[in-house]
Amino acid sequence: MAIRLHTVSHTYTAINQPAVHALKDVTLTIDATDEFIALVGETGSGKSTLVQHLNALMAPTSGTAELFDVTISAESFKDKSIKKTPIRKRIGLVFQFPEYQLFEESVLKDVAFAPKNFGLSQADAEEKAKHALSLVGLDDTYYARSPFHLSGGEKKRVSIAGILAMEPDILVLDEPTSGLDPQSQKMLMDVFESIQRTTHISIVFITHDMNWVEAYAKRVLVMQSGELVFDGAPDALFNHPELSVWKMDLPDRKKVLNYLQSQFKLQTPMDDFTQLLNAINGEGDQ
Amino acid sequence: MKNIVIGRYIPGDSFLYRMDPRVKLIALFILFVAVFVIDELLVMGLALLGILVLLPLGKISLKKVYFGLRPLLFLLIFTFVFQILFNTQGRLLGTLRLTFDPLNVALSVGIFAAWLFLKRFTSFTFISFLVMVAGVLTLLSQLTLLASFGSFTIAIYEEGLLFAIFILLRLVIIVTLSTILTITTKPTDLNLGLERVLKPLKIIRVNTEEIAMIIGISLRYIPTLLDEANKIILAQASRGVDFQEGKIKDKVVQIISLLVPMFIISFQRSDELANAMEARCFVPGKPRTRLNQLTWKPLDTAVLVVTLTLMIVSIGVRILW
């Protein structure tokens, strides 16, 4: 197990303000290989706090996070002899807003920043950066451009490339598709899928779009008010009775299927359109 | 990062919270004048005592004030040490002769290195720093085994010491008073108070509304920008920047990686704010109604009377002493 959270709770405290329990007793394991996990939940349910625990940016207030044999707890987080940077290289986290990380004068330099921090030479780092940029669909015309003069979607891709260039063992993405046009969203999700398929690294992504969950994820985690309320396959989630309690929606495909099913008054639940069409045609023939 | 208190309003309830913001600003100004008029250490000590009494009365914990003072700790120590070292007036209190020889210099460097190393494991960095300095000074003054190659005499004079303490007290009082103001006053109230207090300056064509607005927005955005800085630090930490460690050479890049996004985000924020204000047809200085009207209460008169008395007393003491 690469990541093993054991009864992790996190409470935000500020002077004279009520404490916010962002995570409550979350227990969770994530493999180092072949996972494709969607993390869903309404706004403020603790998703972003959870992913920041995955690469030791935050420490649990109580409970422990085992990240590649390094155990992070409230006490050990303060111990500076335990290095967190190596964990962050192995578990790459892409933040939601690219504005928080872009700073170099050119796209190539910015993407090469992380690999250079982890001890690669300038030439090697740029090699990795070029590869990462090509993965997210930015060609060599972008290399010399300033990251601040790019469109929102292009900035997003640069920030994702900035983490991909570290070649992490586990890739964690906080809303990778937010602020992108539908085509770029699909393109990026395809990129993640192909990375996952070819390199077998584990990928965790936060999303609000159930279509991506259905199309790409092998496993879904549902958060609600700081608690992990569901951990299982997407199909199991879509058929779960408490789906609406968790403020979750069905993917569009499921909605269409359900609608047609009820219109044609079919009794057996259908999982795909071919099955449905056969059933409808079959009835028509009779 | 999280505990920086400059300009941060902390909800609470006490007479300090219930005062009219105009009165708070005027009272602060009067007290500043009083503190600058005082030229006797004893009176300054009394003033500090007054503050220490005021804090529990106003239900403000010392801890919050300490968090307000902490960013200025370096400045305070710096002025204190310089006063002691370079003020040579009055009676000589004592001297400390430091002799340098290869052995004790090497040991001092060793102690300093040990402190640098050990400070990671303790939470009392400041206290351990004082212990370290005391250790080095003792070592340099007491232990000279090998041939010395130089010496330096620290001489402490009575005036110097007293004046150093005096300046320290004055700074602490001023910062504490300002911290009390920002802790107990909502930025919007502060802004409104400022606008009203500055109003007389309109006669000499000073654009008081804009000044009040600029100050109000600056105070309002300090916590926001601190939160942004925190997010940037986390995002860069994910890319292998270790803000706590690293060599000096790396530190420069680390700071640039924090400052550049910080600048860009600040400009974006101000752009958005300007748009939002324009979308609401905001024109500085146009007469507007307020949700909360300022009301003058007996408490406010009392506070003004008390602070004015304090000022007059301190002026009187200065003239008559």
Coordinates of C-alpha atoms in Angstrom, one line a residue:
Chain A
M1 CA 0.0 0.0 0.0
A2 CA 1.4 3.3 -1.0
I3 CA -1.0 5.5 0.9
R4 CA -2.7 4.4 4.0
L5 CA -4.8 6.9 6.0
H6 CA -5.8 5.6 9.4
T7 CA -8.6 7.5 11.2
V8 CA -7.4 10.8 9.9
S9 CA -9.1 13.9 11.3
H10 CA -8.3 17.4 10.6
T11 CA -9.6 20.4 12.5
Y12 CA -8.9 24.0 11.4
T13 CA -8.5 26.3 14.3
A14 CA -8.1 30.1 14.3
I15 CA -8.0 32.6 17.1
N16 CA -11.4 33.1 18.6
Q17 CA -13.2 31.3 15.8
P18 CA -15.2 28.1 16.0
A19 CA -13.1 25.1 15.0
V20 CA -13.9 23.6 11.6
H21 CA -13.8 19.8 11.4
A22 CA -12.7 19.4 7.8
L23 CA -12.0 15.7 8.1
K24 CA -13.5 13.2 10.5
D25 CA -11.9 9.7 11.0
V26 CA -11.1 9.1 7.3
T27 CA -9.6 5.6 6.8
L28 CA -8.5 4.9 3.3
T29 CA -5.8 3.0 1.3
I30 CA -4.6 3.7 -2.1
D31 CA -2.3 1.4 -4.1
A32 CA 0.8 2.6 -5.8
T33 CA -0.2 1.2 -9.1
D34 CA -3.2 0.9 -11.4
E35 CA -5.7 2.9 -9.4
F36 CA -7.9 5.5 -11.1
I37 CA -9.8 7.2 -8.4
A38 CA -12.4 10.0 -8.5
L39 CA -12.9 12.0 -5.4
V40 CA -16.4 13.6 -5.3
G41 CA -18.4 15.6 -2.8
E42 CA -20.2 18.9 -2.4
T43 CA -18.3 22.1 -1.9
G44 CA -16.8 22.3 1.6
S45 CA -17.0 18.5 2.1
G46 CA -13.2 18.3 2.8
K47 CA -11.9 17.0 -0.6
S48 CA -9.1 19.6 -0.9
T49 CA -8.1 19.1 2.7
L50 CA -8.0 15.3 2.1
V51 CA -5.7 15.6 -1.0
Q52 CA -3.3 17.8 0.9
H53 CA -2.9 15.0 3.4
L54 CA -1.9 12.7 0.6
N55 CA 1.4 14.4 0.0
A56 CA 2.3 15.6 3.5
L57 CA 1.4 19.2 2.9
M58 CA -0.9 18.9 5.9
A59 CA -0.7 16.7 9.0
P60 CA -3.7 15.0 10.5
T61 CA -4.9 16.6 13.8
S62 CA -5.4 13.1 14.9
G63 CA -4.8 9.7 13.2
T64 CA -1.9 8.8 11.0
A65 CA -1.1 9.0 7.3
E66 CA 1.4 6.4 6.0
L67 CA 2.8 7.7 2.8
F68 CA 5.3 5.3 1.2
D69 CA 6.6 4.0 4.6
V70 CA 6.8 7.5 6.1
T71 CA 4.2 7.9 8.8
I72 CA 2.9 11.4 9.2
S73 CA 1.0 12.4 12.3
A74 CA 0.5 15.6 14.2
E75 CA 3.8 14.9 16.1
S76 CA 6.0 13.6 13.4
F77 CA 5.0 16.4 11.0
K78 CA 6.8 18.9 13.3
D79 CA 9.9 16.7 13.4
K80 CA 12.1 18.3 10.8
S81 CA 14.4 15.2 10.6
I82 CA 11.6 13.5 8.7
K83 CA 11.9 14.9 5.2
K84 CA 8.6 15.6 3.4
T85 CA 10.0 16.6 0.1
P86 CA 10.8 13.1 -1.1
I87 CA 7.2 12.1 -0.4
R88 CA 6.0 15.1 -2.5
K89 CA 8.1 13.9 -5.4
R90 CA 6.6 10.5 -5.3
I91 CA 3.0 11.8 -4.7
G92 CA 2.5 14.7 -7.1
L93 CA -0.3 17.1 -6.3
V94 CA -1.7 19.6 -8.8
F95 CA -3.5 22.5 -7.3
Q96 CA -6.8 23.8 -8.6
F97 CA -5.6 27.3 -9.5
P98 CA -2.5 27.5 -11.7
E99 CA -2.0 31.2 -10.6
Y100 CA -0.6 29.9 -7.3
Q101 CA 2.4 28.2 -8.8
L102 CA 3.4 29.8 -12.2
F103 CA 6.3 32.2 -11.7
E104 CA 9.2 31.6 -14.2
E105 CA 9.6 33.7 -17.3
S106 CA 9.0 30.9 -19.8
V107 CA 6.7 27.9 -19.9
L108 CA 9.6 25.5 -20.3
K109 CA 11.5 26.9 -17.3
D110 CA 8.4 26.7 -15.1
V111 CA 7.7 23.1 -16.0
A112 CA 11.4 22.2 -15.4
F113 CA 11.2 23.9 -11.9
A114 CA 10.0 20.8 -10.0
P115 CA 12.4 18.2 -11.6
K116 CA 15.3 20.7 -10.9
N117 CA 14.2 21.0 -7.3
F118 CA 14.5 17.2 -7.0
G119 CA 18.1 17.3 -8.1
L120 CA 18.1 16.8 -11.9
S121 CA 20.5 18.8 -14.1
Q122 CA 19.2 21.7 -16.2
A123 CA 19.4 19.6 -19.4
D124 CA 17.6 16.5 -17.9
A125 CA 15.0 18.7 -16.3
E126 CA 14.2 20.4 -19.6
E127 CA 14.0 17.0 -21.3
K128 CA 11.4 15.9 -18.7
A129 CA 9.6 19.2 -19.1
K130 CA 9.4 18.9 -22.9
H131 CA 8.0 15.4 -22.5
A132 CA 5.4 16.6 -19.9
L133 CA 4.4 19.5 -22.1
S134 CA 3.9 17.3 -25.1
L135 CA 1.7 15.0 -22.9
V136 CA -0.7 17.8 -22.1
G137 CA -0.8 18.9 -25.7
L138 CA 1.5 22.0 -25.7
D139 CA 4.0 21.9 -28.5
D140 CA 7.4 23.6 -28.8
T141 CA 5.9 27.0 -29.8
Y142 CA 4.9 27.4 -26.2
Y143 CA 8.4 26.7 -24.7
A144 CA 9.6 30.3 -24.8
R145 CA 6.3 32.0 -24.0
S146 CA 5.6 33.7 -20.7
P147 CA 3.2 31.6 -18.6
F148 CA 1.3 34.7 -17.6
H149 CA 0.3 35.5 -21.2
L150 CA -1.5 32.2 -21.7
S151 CA -5.2 31.6 -21.6
G152 CA -6.7 30.1 -18.5
G153 CA -6.8 26.6 -20.0
E154 CA -3.2 26.8 -21.2
K155 CA -2.1 27.9 -17.8
K156 CA -3.9 24.9 -16.3
R157 CA -2.1 22.6 -18.7
V158 CA 1.3 24.1 -17.9
S159 CA 0.6 23.7 -14.1
I160 CA -0.3 20.0 -14.7
A161 CA 2.8 19.5 -16.8
G162 CA 4.8 21.1 -14.0
I163 CA 3.8 18.1 -11.8
L164 CA 3.9 15.4 -14.5
A165 CA 7.5 16.4 -15.2
M166 CA 8.5 15.1 -11.7
E167 CA 7.3 11.7 -12.8
P168 CA 5.4 11.0 -9.6
D169 CA 4.4 7.5 -8.6
I170 CA 1.0 8.7 -7.7
L171 CA -0.7 11.7 -9.3
V172 CA -3.3 13.7 -7.4
L173 CA -5.3 16.3 -9.2
D174 CA -7.5 18.9 -7.5
E175 CA -10.2 19.7 -10.1
P176 CA -8.0 19.2 -13.2
T177 CA -10.9 20.1 -15.6
S178 CA -12.3 23.2 -13.9
G179 CA -12.1 26.3 -16.0
L180 CA -11.5 24.5 -19.3
D181 CA -13.7 24.2 -22.4
P182 CA -15.4 20.8 -22.9
Q183 CA -12.9 19.7 -25.6
S184 CA -9.9 20.5 -23.4
Q185 CA -11.5 18.7 -20.5
K186 CA -11.9 15.6 -22.5
M187 CA -8.4 15.9 -23.9
L188 CA -6.9 16.2 -20.5
M189 CA -8.9 13.3 -19.1
D190 CA -7.7 11.2 -22.0
V191 CA -4.2 12.2 -21.2
F192 CA -4.5 11.1 -17.6
E193 CA -6.1 7.8 -18.8
S194 CA -3.3 7.1 -21.3
I195 CA -0.6 8.0 -18.7
Q196 CA -2.4 5.6 -16.3
R197 CA -2.6 2.9 -18.9
T198 CA 1.0 3.1 -20.1
T199 CA 2.9 3.8 -16.9
H200 CA 0.4 2.1 -14.5
I201 CA 0.8 4.9 -11.9
S202 CA -2.2 5.6 -9.6
I203 CA -4.2 8.7 -10.3
V204 CA -6.6 10.4 -7.9
F205 CA -8.7 13.3 -9.3
I206 CA -11.3 15.6 -7.7
T207 CA -14.3 16.4 -9.9
H208 CA -17.8 17.6 -9.8
D209 CA -18.7 16.1 -13.1
M210 CA -20.2 12.6 -12.8
N211 CA -19.7 12.0 -16.5
W212 CA -15.9 11.9 -15.9
V213 CA -16.5 9.6 -12.9
E214 CA -18.4 7.2 -15.1
A215 CA -16.1 7.4 -18.1
Y216 CA -12.7 7.2 -16.4
A217 CA -12.7 6.3 -12.8
K218 CA -12.3 2.7 -11.6
R219 CA -13.1 3.6 -8.0
V220 CA -15.0 6.5 -6.4
L221 CA -14.6 8.2 -3.0
V222 CA -17.5 10.3 -1.8
M223 CA -17.0 12.9 0.9
Q224 CA -19.7 14.5 2.9
S225 CA -19.1 17.0 5.7
G226 CA -15.6 15.7 6.3
E227 CA -16.5 12.0 6.3
L228 CA -15.7 9.4 3.7
V229 CA -19.2 8.0 3.1
F230 CA -18.6 5.9 0.1
D231 CA -15.6 3.9 -1.3
G232 CA -16.3 1.6 -4.2
A233 CA -16.9 1.2 -7.9
P234 CA -18.7 3.9 -9.9
D235 CA -21.6 1.6 -10.9
A236 CA -22.2 0.8 -7.2
L237 CA -22.3 4.5 -6.5
F238 CA -24.9 5.2 -9.2
N239 CA -27.2 2.5 -7.9
H240 CA -26.7 3.6 -4.3
P241 CA -29.9 4.6 -2.5
E242 CA -28.2 7.5 -0.7
L243 CA -26.9 9.1 -3.8
S244 CA -29.1 12.2 -3.5
V245 CA -28.4 12.4 0.2
W246 CA -24.8 13.0 -0.7
K247 CA -25.8 15.7 -3.1
M248 CA -24.6 13.6 -6.0
D249 CA -26.0 13.4 -9.5
L250 CA -26.2 10.6 -12.1
P251 CA -24.0 10.9 -15.2
D252 CA -25.9 12.0 -18.3
R253 CA -25.8 8.6 -19.9
K254 CA -27.5 7.0 -16.9
K255 CA -30.1 9.7 -16.9
V256 CA -31.0 9.1 -20.5
L257 CA -31.1 5.3 -19.9
N258 CA -33.3 5.8 -16.9
Y259 CA -35.6 8.1 -18.8
L260 CA -36.0 5.8 -21.7
Q261 CA -36.5 2.8 -19.4
S262 CA -39.3 4.5 -17.6
Q263 CA -40.9 5.8 -20.9
F264 CA -40.8 2.3 -22.4
K265 CA -41.9 0.8 -19.0
L266 CA -39.0 -1.7 -19.0
Q267 CA -38.8 -3.7 -15.8
T268 CA -35.2 -5.0 -15.8
P269 CA -32.6 -2.3 -15.3
M270 CA -30.4 -1.6 -18.3
D271 CA -26.7 -0.9 -18.3
D272 CA -26.1 0.2 -21.9
F273 CA -27.9 1.5 -24.9
T274 CA -27.5 -1.7 -27.0
Q275 CA -29.2 -3.7 -24.4
L276 CA -31.9 -1.1 -24.2
L277 CA -32.4 -0.9 -27.9
N278 CA -32.6 -4.7 -28.2
A279 CA -35.2 -4.7 -25.5
I280 CA -37.3 -2.0 -27.2
N281 CA -37.0 -3.6 -30.6
G282 CA -37.8 -7.0 -29.1
E283 CA -41.0 -5.6 -27.7
G284 CA -41.8 -3.9 -31.0
D285 CA -41.5 -7.3 -32.8
Q286 CA -43.9 -9.0 -30.5
Chain B
M1 CA 1.9 32.5 9.1
K2 CA -1.4 31.7 10.6
N3 CA -1.0 33.7 13.8
I4 CA 0.0 37.1 12.3
V5 CA -2.4 39.5 13.9
I6 CA -1.5 42.8 12.2
G7 CA -4.7 44.3 10.9
R8 CA -6.7 41.3 11.8
Y9 CA -10.1 41.8 13.5
I10 CA -10.8 39.2 16.2
P11 CA -14.5 39.1 17.3
G12 CA -15.2 39.7 20.9
D13 CA -17.1 41.8 23.3
S14 CA -15.9 44.4 25.8
F15 CA -16.0 48.2 26.2
L16 CA -13.1 48.4 23.7
Y17 CA -15.4 46.7 21.1
R18 CA -18.4 48.9 21.9
M19 CA -16.5 52.2 21.5
D20 CA -17.2 54.4 18.5
P21 CA -14.5 53.9 15.9
R22 CA -14.0 57.7 15.7
V23 CA -13.3 57.9 19.4
K24 CA -10.9 54.9 19.1
L25 CA -8.9 56.7 16.5
I26 CA -8.9 60.0 18.3
A27 CA -8.0 58.3 21.6
L28 CA -5.2 56.4 19.9
F29 CA -3.9 59.6 18.5
I30 CA -4.1 61.4 21.9
L31 CA -2.3 58.4 23.5
F32 CA 0.4 58.4 20.9
V33 CA 1.0 62.1 21.6
A34 CA 1.1 61.3 25.3
V35 CA 3.6 58.5 24.8
F36 CA 5.8 60.7 22.7
V37 CA 5.7 63.5 25.2
I38 CA 6.8 61.3 28.1
D39 CA 10.5 61.6 28.6
E40 CA 10.9 59.8 32.0
L41 CA 11.5 56.1 32.2
L42 CA 9.4 55.9 35.3
V43 CA 6.4 57.5 33.7
M44 CA 6.9 55.3 30.7
G45 CA 6.8 52.3 33.0
L46 CA 3.6 53.6 34.5
A47 CA 2.2 53.9 31.0
L48 CA 3.1 50.3 30.3
L49 CA 1.5 49.3 33.6
G50 CA -1.7 51.2 32.4
I51 CA -1.7 49.1 29.2
L52 CA -1.3 45.9 31.2
V53 CA -4.3 46.9 33.2
L54 CA -6.3 47.9 30.1
L55 CA -5.8 44.6 28.4
P56 CA -7.7 42.4 30.9
L57 CA -10.4 45.1 31.3
G58 CA -10.9 45.0 27.5
K59 CA -10.8 41.2 27.5
I60 CA -7.9 41.0 25.2
S61 CA -5.4 38.2 26.1
L62 CA -1.7 39.0 26.2
K63 CA -1.1 36.2 23.8
K64 CA -2.9 38.0 21.0
V65 CA -0.9 41.2 21.6
Y66 CA 2.2 39.1 21.7
F67 CA 1.4 37.7 18.2
G68 CA 1.0 41.3 17.1
L69 CA 4.4 42.2 18.5
R70 CA 6.2 39.1 17.3
P71 CA 6.9 40.3 13.7
L72 CA 8.5 43.4 15.2
L73 CA 10.6 41.4 17.7
F74 CA 13.7 41.8 15.5
L75 CA 13.3 45.5 15.2
L76 CA 12.8 45.8 19.0
I77 CA 16.0 43.8 19.8
F78 CA 17.9 45.7 17.1
T79 CA 17.1 49.2 18.5
F80 CA 17.7 47.9 22.1
V81 CA 21.2 46.5 21.4
F82 CA 22.2 49.5 19.3
Q83 CA 21.2 51.9 22.1
I84 CA 23.2 49.9 24.6
L85 CA 26.3 49.6 22.5
F86 CA 26.6 53.1 21.1
N87 CA 25.1 55.4 23.7
T88 CA 28.0 56.5 25.9
Q89 CA 26.4 59.1 28.1
G90 CA 26.2 58.9 31.9
R91 CA 27.9 56.7 34.5
L92 CA 29.8 53.7 33.3
L93 CA 27.9 50.6 34.6
G94 CA 30.3 47.9 33.5
T95 CA 32.5 46.7 30.7
L96 CA 32.9 43.4 29.1
R97 CA 36.2 42.9 27.4
L98 CA 36.1 40.4 24.6
T99 CA 39.4 38.9 23.5
F100 CA 39.5 36.8 20.4
D101 CA 41.9 33.9 20.0
P102 CA 41.6 31.0 17.5
L103 CA 40.3 28.6 20.1
N104 CA 37.5 30.7 21.6
V105 CA 36.4 32.1 18.2
A106 CA 36.2 28.5 16.9
L107 CA 34.2 27.5 20.0
S108 CA 31.8 30.4 19.5
V109 CA 31.3 29.5 15.9
G110 CA 30.7 25.9 17.2
I111 CA 28.1 27.2 19.7
F112 CA 26.4 29.2 16.9
A113 CA 26.3 26.2 14.6
A114 CA 24.9 24.0 17.5
W115 CA 22.2 26.6 18.0
L116 CA 21.4 26.6 14.3
F117 CA 21.1 22.9 14.4
L118 CA 19.2 22.6 17.7
K119 CA 16.7 25.3 16.9
R120 CA 14.9 22.8 14.6
F121 CA 14.0 20.6 17.5
T122 CA 12.9 23.2 20.1
S123 CA 10.0 25.5 20.0
F124 CA 11.7 28.2 22.1
T125 CA 13.9 29.6 19.3
F126 CA 14.0 33.1 20.9
I127 CA 14.9 32.0 24.4
S128 CA 17.6 29.6 23.0
F129 CA 18.9 32.5 20.9
L130 CA 19.4 34.6 24.1
V131 CA 21.1 31.6 25.8
M132 CA 23.3 31.2 22.8
V133 CA 24.3 34.9 22.8
A134 CA 25.0 34.9 26.5
G135 CA 27.1 31.7 26.1
V136 CA 29.2 33.2 23.3
L137 CA 29.8 36.4 25.3
T138 CA 30.9 34.6 28.4
L139 CA 33.2 32.4 26.4
L140 CA 34.8 35.3 24.6
S141 CA 35.3 37.3 27.7
Q142 CA 36.4 34.6 30.1
L143 CA 38.4 32.0 28.2
T144 CA 41.6 33.1 26.5
L145 CA 44.1 30.3 26.2
L146 CA 45.9 30.9 23.0
A147 CA 47.5 34.1 21.8
S148 CA 44.8 36.6 21.0
F149 CA 44.7 38.5 17.8
G150 CA 42.3 41.3 18.7
S151 CA 39.9 42.5 21.3
F152 CA 36.8 44.5 21.7
T153 CA 35.3 46.2 24.7
I154 CA 31.6 46.4 25.2
A155 CA 30.9 49.3 27.6
I156 CA 27.5 49.7 29.1
Y157 CA 26.6 53.2 30.4
E158 CA 23.8 54.1 32.6
E159 CA 22.1 56.5 30.2
G160 CA 22.5 54.1 27.4
L161 CA 20.8 51.2 29.3
L162 CA 18.0 53.4 30.6
F163 CA 17.4 55.0 27.2
A164 CA 17.4 51.6 25.5
I165 CA 14.8 50.4 27.9
F166 CA 12.9 53.6 27.4
I167 CA 12.8 53.3 23.6
L168 CA 11.8 49.6 23.9
L169 CA 8.9 50.5 26.2
R170 CA 7.8 53.3 23.9
L171 CA 7.8 51.0 20.8
V172 CA 6.0 48.2 22.7
I173 CA 3.3 50.6 23.9
I174 CA 2.7 52.1 20.5
V175 CA 2.5 48.7 18.7
T176 CA 0.3 47.3 21.5
L177 CA -2.1 50.2 21.2
S178 CA -2.3 49.9 17.5
T179 CA -2.9 46.1 17.8
I180 CA -5.7 46.7 20.3
L181 CA -7.3 49.1 17.7
T182 CA -7.2 46.6 14.8
I183 CA -8.2 43.6 17.0
T184 CA -11.3 45.3 18.3
T185 CA -12.5 47.2 15.3
K186 CA -14.0 45.7 12.2
P187 CA -12.3 47.0 9.0
T188 CA -15.5 48.6 7.8
D189 CA -16.0 50.4 11.1
L190 CA -12.4 51.5 11.1
N191 CA -12.8 52.8 7.6
L192 CA -15.9 54.7 8.4
G193 CA -14.3 56.2 11.6
L194 CA -11.2 57.2 9.6
E195 CA -13.4 58.9 7.0
R196 CA -15.2 60.9 9.6
V197 CA -12.1 61.8 11.6
L198 CA -10.3 63.0 8.6
K199 CA -13.3 65.0 7.4
P200 CA -12.1 68.4 8.7
L201 CA -9.1 68.1 6.3
K202 CA -11.5 68.5 3.4
I203 CA -11.3 72.3 4.1
I204 CA -7.8 72.2 2.8
R205 CA -8.9 70.1 -0.2
V206 CA -7.5 66.8 1.0
N207 CA -9.4 63.9 -0.6
T208 CA -10.3 62.3 2.7
E209 CA -12.7 59.7 1.4
E210 CA -10.1 58.2 -0.9
I211 CA -7.5 58.2 1.8
A212 CA -9.9 56.4 4.1
M213 CA -10.8 54.0 1.4
I214 CA -7.2 53.2 0.6
I215 CA -6.3 52.5 4.2
G216 CA -9.5 50.5 4.7
I217 CA -8.8 48.3 1.7
S218 CA -5.2 47.8 2.7
L219 CA -6.2 46.6 6.2
R220 CA -9.0 44.5 4.8
Y221 CA -6.6 42.7 2.4
I222 CA -3.8 41.8 4.8
P223 CA -5.4 38.6 6.0
T224 CA -6.5 37.7 2.5
L225 CA -3.1 38.1 1.1
L226 CA -1.6 36.1 3.9
D227 CA -4.0 33.3 3.1
E228 CA -3.0 33.5 -0.6
A229 CA 0.7 33.4 0.4
N230 CA -0.1 30.2 2.4
K231 CA -1.7 28.6 -0.7
I232 CA 1.3 29.5 -2.9
I233 CA 3.7 28.1 -0.3
L234 CA 1.7 24.8 -0.4
A235 CA 1.6 24.7 -4.2
Q236 CA 5.3 25.3 -4.5
A237 CA 6.0 22.8 -1.7
S238 CA 4.3 20.3 -4.0
R239 CA 6.9 21.1 -6.6
G240 CA 9.7 20.3 -4.2
V241 CA 10.3 23.8 -2.7
D242 CA 11.2 23.3 0.9
F243 CA 10.7 26.7 2.5
Q244 CA 12.0 25.6 5.9
E245 CA 15.3 24.2 4.7
G246 CA 17.7 24.6 1.8
K247 CA 20.9 26.4 1.1
I248 CA 21.1 30.2 0.7
K249 CA 21.4 29.8 -3.0
D250 CA 18.1 27.9 -3.1
K251 CA 16.4 30.3 -0.7
V252 CA 16.6 33.1 -3.4
V253 CA 14.7 30.9 -5.9
Q254 CA 12.3 29.9 -3.2
I255 CA 11.5 33.5 -2.4
I256 CA 11.1 34.4 -6.0
S257 CA 8.7 31.4 -6.5
L258 CA 6.6 32.9 -3.7
L259 CA 6.8 36.6 -4.6
V260 CA 6.0 36.4 -8.3
P261 CA 2.7 34.6 -7.9
M262 CA 2.0 36.9 -4.9
F263 CA 2.4 40.0 -7.0
I264 CA 0.4 38.7 -9.8
I265 CA -2.4 37.6 -7.5
S266 CA -2.4 41.0 -5.8
F267 CA -2.8 42.8 -9.1
Q268 CA -5.5 40.5 -10.2
R269 CA -7.3 41.0 -6.9
S270 CA -7.1 44.7 -7.1
D271 CA -8.3 44.6 -10.7
E272 CA -11.3 42.5 -9.7
L273 CA -12.0 44.7 -6.7
A274 CA -11.9 47.8 -8.9
N275 CA -14.3 46.2 -11.4
A276 CA -16.7 45.1 -8.6
M277 CA -16.7 48.6 -7.1
E278 CA -17.4 50.1 -10.5
A279 CA -20.1 47.6 -11.2
R280 CA -21.8 48.9 -8.0
C281 CA -21.3 52.5 -9.3
F282 CA -18.9 53.3 -6.4
V283 CA -17.7 56.9 -6.5
P284 CA -15.5 57.9 -3.7
G285 CA -16.9 60.8 -1.7
K286 CA -20.5 60.6 -2.9
P287 CA -22.9 60.8 0.0
R288 CA -24.1 57.4 1.0
T289 CA -26.3 56.0 3.7
R290 CA -24.8 53.4 6.0
L291 CA -26.2 50.2 7.4
N292 CA -24.7 50.9 10.8
Q293 CA -24.8 54.5 11.9
L294 CA -22.2 55.6 14.3
T295 CA -23.7 56.6 17.7
W296 CA -21.9 58.6 20.3
K297 CA -22.4 57.0 23.7
P298 CA -21.5 58.2 27.3
L299 CA -18.7 55.6 27.1
D300 CA -17.1 57.5 24.3
T301 CA -17.2 60.8 26.1
A302 CA -15.7 59.1 29.2
V303 CA -12.9 57.6 27.1
L304 CA -12.1 60.9 25.5
V305 CA -12.0 62.6 28.8
V306 CA -9.7 60.0 30.3
T307 CA -7.3 59.9 27.4
L308 CA -7.2 63.8 27.2
T309 CA -6.5 63.8 31.0
L310 CA -3.7 61.3 30.4
M311 CA -2.2 63.5 27.7
I312 CA -2.5 66.7 29.8
V313 CA -0.9 64.9 32.8
S314 CA 2.0 63.7 30.7
I315 CA 2.6 67.2 29.3
G316 CA 2.4 68.6 32.8
V317 CA 4.9 66.0 34.1
R318 CA 7.2 66.9 31.2
I319 CA 7.1 70.6 31.9
L320 CA 7.1 70.5 35.7
W321 CA 9.5 67.6 36.4

